[in-house]
CSV table of C-alpha atoms in Angstrom, one decimal:
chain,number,residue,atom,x,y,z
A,1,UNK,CA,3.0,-12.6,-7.8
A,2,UNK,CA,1.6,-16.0,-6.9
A,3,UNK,CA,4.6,-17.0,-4.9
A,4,UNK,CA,4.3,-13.2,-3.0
A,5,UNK,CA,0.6,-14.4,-2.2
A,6,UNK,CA,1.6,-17.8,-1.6
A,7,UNK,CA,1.3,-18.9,2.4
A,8,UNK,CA,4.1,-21.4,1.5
A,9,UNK,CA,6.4,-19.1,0.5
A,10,UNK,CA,6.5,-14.8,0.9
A,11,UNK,CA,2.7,-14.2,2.2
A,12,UNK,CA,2.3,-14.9,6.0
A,13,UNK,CA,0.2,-14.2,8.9
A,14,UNK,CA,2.5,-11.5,10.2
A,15,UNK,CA,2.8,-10.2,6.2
A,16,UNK,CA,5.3,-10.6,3.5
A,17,UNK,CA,8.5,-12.8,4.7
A,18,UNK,CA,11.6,-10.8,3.8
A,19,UNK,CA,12.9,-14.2,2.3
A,20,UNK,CA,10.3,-17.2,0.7
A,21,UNK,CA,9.5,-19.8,3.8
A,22,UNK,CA,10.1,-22.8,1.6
A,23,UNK,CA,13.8,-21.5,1.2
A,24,UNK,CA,16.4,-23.7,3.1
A,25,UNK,CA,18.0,-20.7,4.6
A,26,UNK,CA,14.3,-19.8,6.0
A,27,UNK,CA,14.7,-19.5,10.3
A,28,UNK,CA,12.1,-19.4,12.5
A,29,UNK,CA,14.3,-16.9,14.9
A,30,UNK,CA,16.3,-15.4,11.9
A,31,UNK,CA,16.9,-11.3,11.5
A,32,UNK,CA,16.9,-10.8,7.7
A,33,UNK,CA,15.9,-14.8,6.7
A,34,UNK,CA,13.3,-15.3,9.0
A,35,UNK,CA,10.9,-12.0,9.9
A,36,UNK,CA,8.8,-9.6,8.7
A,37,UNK,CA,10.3,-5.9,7.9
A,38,UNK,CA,7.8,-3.0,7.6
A,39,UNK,CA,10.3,-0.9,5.4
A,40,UNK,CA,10.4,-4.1,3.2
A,41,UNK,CA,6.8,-4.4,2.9
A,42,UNK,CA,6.3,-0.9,1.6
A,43,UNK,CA,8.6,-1.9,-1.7
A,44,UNK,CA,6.1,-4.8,-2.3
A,45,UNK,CA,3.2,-2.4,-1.5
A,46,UNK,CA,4.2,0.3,-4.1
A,47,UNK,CA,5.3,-2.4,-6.5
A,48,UNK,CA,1.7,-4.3,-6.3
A,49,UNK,CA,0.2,-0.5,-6.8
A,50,UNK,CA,2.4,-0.8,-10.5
A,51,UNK,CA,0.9,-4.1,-11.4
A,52,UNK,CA,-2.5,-3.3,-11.0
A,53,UNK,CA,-2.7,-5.4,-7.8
A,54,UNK,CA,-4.4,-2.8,-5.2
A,55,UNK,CA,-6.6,-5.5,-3.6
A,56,UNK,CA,-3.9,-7.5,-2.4
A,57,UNK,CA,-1.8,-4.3,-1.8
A,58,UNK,CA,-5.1,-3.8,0.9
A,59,UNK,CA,-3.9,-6.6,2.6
A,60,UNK,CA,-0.4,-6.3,3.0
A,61,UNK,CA,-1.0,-2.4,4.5
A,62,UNK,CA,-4.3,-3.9,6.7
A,63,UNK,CA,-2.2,-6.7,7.9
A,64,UNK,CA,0.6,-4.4,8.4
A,65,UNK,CA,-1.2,-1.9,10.4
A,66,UNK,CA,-2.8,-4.8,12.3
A,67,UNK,CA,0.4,-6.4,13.5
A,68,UNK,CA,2.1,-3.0,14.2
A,69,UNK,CA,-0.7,-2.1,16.7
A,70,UNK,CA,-1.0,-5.4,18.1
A,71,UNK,CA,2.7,-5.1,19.5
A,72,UNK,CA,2.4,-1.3,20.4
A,73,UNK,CA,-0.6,-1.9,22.4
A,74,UNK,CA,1.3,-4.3,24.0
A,75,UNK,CA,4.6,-3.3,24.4
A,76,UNK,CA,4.1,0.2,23.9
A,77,UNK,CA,7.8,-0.5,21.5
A,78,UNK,CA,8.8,0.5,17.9
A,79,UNK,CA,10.6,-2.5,17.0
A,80,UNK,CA,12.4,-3.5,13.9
A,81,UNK,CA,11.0,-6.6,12.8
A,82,UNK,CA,8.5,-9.2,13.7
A,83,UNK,CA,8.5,-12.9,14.0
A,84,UNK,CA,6.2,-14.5,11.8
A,85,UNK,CA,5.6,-17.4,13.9
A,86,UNK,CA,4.6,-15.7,16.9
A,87,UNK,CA,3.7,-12.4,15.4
A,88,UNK,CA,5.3,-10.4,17.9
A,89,UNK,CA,8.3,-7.6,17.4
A,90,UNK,CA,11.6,-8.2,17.8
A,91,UNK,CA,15.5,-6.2,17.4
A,92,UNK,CA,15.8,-2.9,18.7
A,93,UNK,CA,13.1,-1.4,20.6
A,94,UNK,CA,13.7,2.6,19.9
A,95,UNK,CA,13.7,2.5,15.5
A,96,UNK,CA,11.1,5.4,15.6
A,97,UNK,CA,12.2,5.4,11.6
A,98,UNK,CA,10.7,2.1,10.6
A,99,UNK,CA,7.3,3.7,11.4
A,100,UNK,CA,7.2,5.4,8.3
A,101,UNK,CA,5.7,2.8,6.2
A,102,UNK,CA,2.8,2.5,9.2
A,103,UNK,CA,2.0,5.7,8.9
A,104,UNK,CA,2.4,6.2,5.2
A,105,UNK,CA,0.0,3.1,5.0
A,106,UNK,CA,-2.3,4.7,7.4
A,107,UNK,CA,-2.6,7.8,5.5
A,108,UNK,CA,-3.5,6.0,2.6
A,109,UNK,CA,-6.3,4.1,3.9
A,110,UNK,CA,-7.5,7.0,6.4
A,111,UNK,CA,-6.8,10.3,5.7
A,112,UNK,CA,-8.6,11.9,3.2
A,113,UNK,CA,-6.3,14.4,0.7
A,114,UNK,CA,-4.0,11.0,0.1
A,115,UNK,CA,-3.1,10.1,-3.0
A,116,UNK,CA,-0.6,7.0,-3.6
A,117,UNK,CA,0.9,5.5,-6.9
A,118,UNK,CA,3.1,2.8,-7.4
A,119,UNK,CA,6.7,3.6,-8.2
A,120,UNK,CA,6.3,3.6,-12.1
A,121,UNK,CA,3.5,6.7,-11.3
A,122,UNK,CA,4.4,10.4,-10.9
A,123,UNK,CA,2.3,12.5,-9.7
A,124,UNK,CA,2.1,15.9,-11.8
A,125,UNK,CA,-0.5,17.9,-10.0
A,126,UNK,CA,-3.4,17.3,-7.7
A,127,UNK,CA,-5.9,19.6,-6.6
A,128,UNK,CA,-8.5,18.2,-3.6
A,129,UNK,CA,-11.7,20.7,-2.5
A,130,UNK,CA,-12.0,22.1,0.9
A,131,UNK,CA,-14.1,19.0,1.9
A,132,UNK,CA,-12.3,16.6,-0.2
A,133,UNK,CA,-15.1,15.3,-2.2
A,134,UNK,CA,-13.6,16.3,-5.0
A,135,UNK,CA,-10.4,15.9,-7.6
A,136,UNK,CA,-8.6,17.0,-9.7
A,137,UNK,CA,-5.2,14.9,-10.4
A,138,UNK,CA,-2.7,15.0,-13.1
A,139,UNK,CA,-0.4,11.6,-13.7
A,140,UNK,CA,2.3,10.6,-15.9
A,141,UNK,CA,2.4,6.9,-16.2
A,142,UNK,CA,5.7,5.2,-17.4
A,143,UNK,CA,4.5,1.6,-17.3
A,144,UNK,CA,3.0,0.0,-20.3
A,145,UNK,CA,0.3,-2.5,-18.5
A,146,UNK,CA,-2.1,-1.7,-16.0
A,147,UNK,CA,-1.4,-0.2,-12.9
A,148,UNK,CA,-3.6,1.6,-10.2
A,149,UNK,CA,-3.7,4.9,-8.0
A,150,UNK,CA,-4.8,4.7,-4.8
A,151,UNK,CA,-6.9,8.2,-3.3
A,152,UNK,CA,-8.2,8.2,-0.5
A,153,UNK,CA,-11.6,10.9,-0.5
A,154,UNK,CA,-14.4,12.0,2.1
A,155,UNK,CA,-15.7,8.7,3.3
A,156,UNK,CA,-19.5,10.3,3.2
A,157,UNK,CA,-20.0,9.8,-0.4
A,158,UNK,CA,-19.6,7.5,-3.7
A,159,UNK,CA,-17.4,8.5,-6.4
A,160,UNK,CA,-17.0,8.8,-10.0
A,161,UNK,CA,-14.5,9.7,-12.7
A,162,UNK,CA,-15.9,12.6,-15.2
A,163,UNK,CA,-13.9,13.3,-18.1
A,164,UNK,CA,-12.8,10.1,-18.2
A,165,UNK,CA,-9.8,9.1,-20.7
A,166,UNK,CA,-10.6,6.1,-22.6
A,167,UNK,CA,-7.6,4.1,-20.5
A,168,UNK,CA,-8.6,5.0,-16.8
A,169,UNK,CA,-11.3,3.0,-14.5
A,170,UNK,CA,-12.6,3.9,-11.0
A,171,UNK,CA,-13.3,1.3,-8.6
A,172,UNK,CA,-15.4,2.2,-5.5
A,173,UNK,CA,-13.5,0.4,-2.8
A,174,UNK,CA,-15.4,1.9,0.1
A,175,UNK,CA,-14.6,3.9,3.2
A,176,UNK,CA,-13.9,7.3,0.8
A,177,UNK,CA,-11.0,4.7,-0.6
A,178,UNK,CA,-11.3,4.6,-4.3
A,179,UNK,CA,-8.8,3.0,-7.0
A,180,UNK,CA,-7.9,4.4,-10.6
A,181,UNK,CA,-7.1,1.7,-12.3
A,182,UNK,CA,-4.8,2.8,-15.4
A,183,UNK,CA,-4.5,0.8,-18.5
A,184,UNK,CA,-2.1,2.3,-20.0
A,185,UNK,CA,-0.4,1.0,-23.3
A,186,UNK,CA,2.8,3.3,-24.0
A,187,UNK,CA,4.6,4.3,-21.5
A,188,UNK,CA,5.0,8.1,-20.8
A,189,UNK,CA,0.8,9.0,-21.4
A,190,UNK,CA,-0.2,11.8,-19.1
A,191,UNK,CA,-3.9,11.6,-17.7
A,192,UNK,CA,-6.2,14.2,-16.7
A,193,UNK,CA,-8.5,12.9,-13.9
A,194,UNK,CA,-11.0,14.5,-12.7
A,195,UNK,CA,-13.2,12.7,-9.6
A,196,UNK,CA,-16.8,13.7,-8.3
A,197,UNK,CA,-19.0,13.1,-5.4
A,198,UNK,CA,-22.0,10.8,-6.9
């Protein structure tokens, strides 16, 4: 995790390096060894979801979404990958299918009725209301450490988690985002949630 968040080595101003920066086969104009890939980013994402790292998981999507609009505003392009030193897109201009982590990521963040685990998360069952102020989400959790569920609710209001389970925690991270934060300690525990307009 520290070398992922590290400017030195994965972490960069474009987003997560597909290979560490400090590696000697690191290039500056490389494909693979030298860019930043969206679909590569979303393995990261999901994976910091499953180690209870959801503010840092903010960043990679926020940078990601940042970049990618930066170079379709100006190019009006889908490209493949982008250059981390000049933070523009590069490859192929027409890979409509590397999108799909942009607008998964958007639909996280913006789109109320979104619900997003990491991979180690299944979702069982999840029931929003007509307004989506409110809840009601089934999980089975096969990780044994802490790990967090991103939802994304009406932006209007504050949240909380009723019939809470003695392992779960909400985190109010603003803008109808919230987080679950699961601490779970056997892997395979189910957990009722149920979440509430304050």
């Amino acid at each position: 995790i520290e070398k992922i968040k590290s400017p030195k080595h994965i972490w960069s101003k474009t987003g997560l390096s597909a290979v560490d920066q400090s590696a000697s086969y690191y290039k500056k104009d490389g494909y693979w060894n030298g860019t930043v890939w969206m679909s590569h980013q979303w393995f990261f994402w999901k994976t910091l979801l499953d180690l209870g790292e959801y503010e840092f998981a903010e960043k990679v999507a926020m940078r990601a979404l940042d970049i990618w609009k930066q170079e379709t505003d100006s190019s009006y392009r889908c490209l493949e990958h982008f250059l981390i030193e000049t933070k523009r897109g590069a490859g192929w201009h027409a890979f409509g299918g590397l999108s799909s982590p942009i607008i998964n990521w958007f639909n996280a963040y913006y789109t109320p009725g979104t619900v997003n685990t990491g991979f180690d998360t299944i979702i069982l069952n999840e029931k929003f209301n007509n307004d989506f102020s409110e809840l009601k989400l089934i999980v089975k959790s096969y990780s044994n450490k802490t790990s967090d569920i991103l939802i994304c609710m009406n932006p209007n209001y504050q949240y909380q988690l009723i019939e809470k389970q003695k392992d779960c925690s909400l985190v109010n991270s603003g803008n109808g985002n919230i987080v679950i934060k699961v601490d779970n300690t056997k892997a395979g525990n189910t957990f009722k949630l149920h979440i509430v307009k304050q």
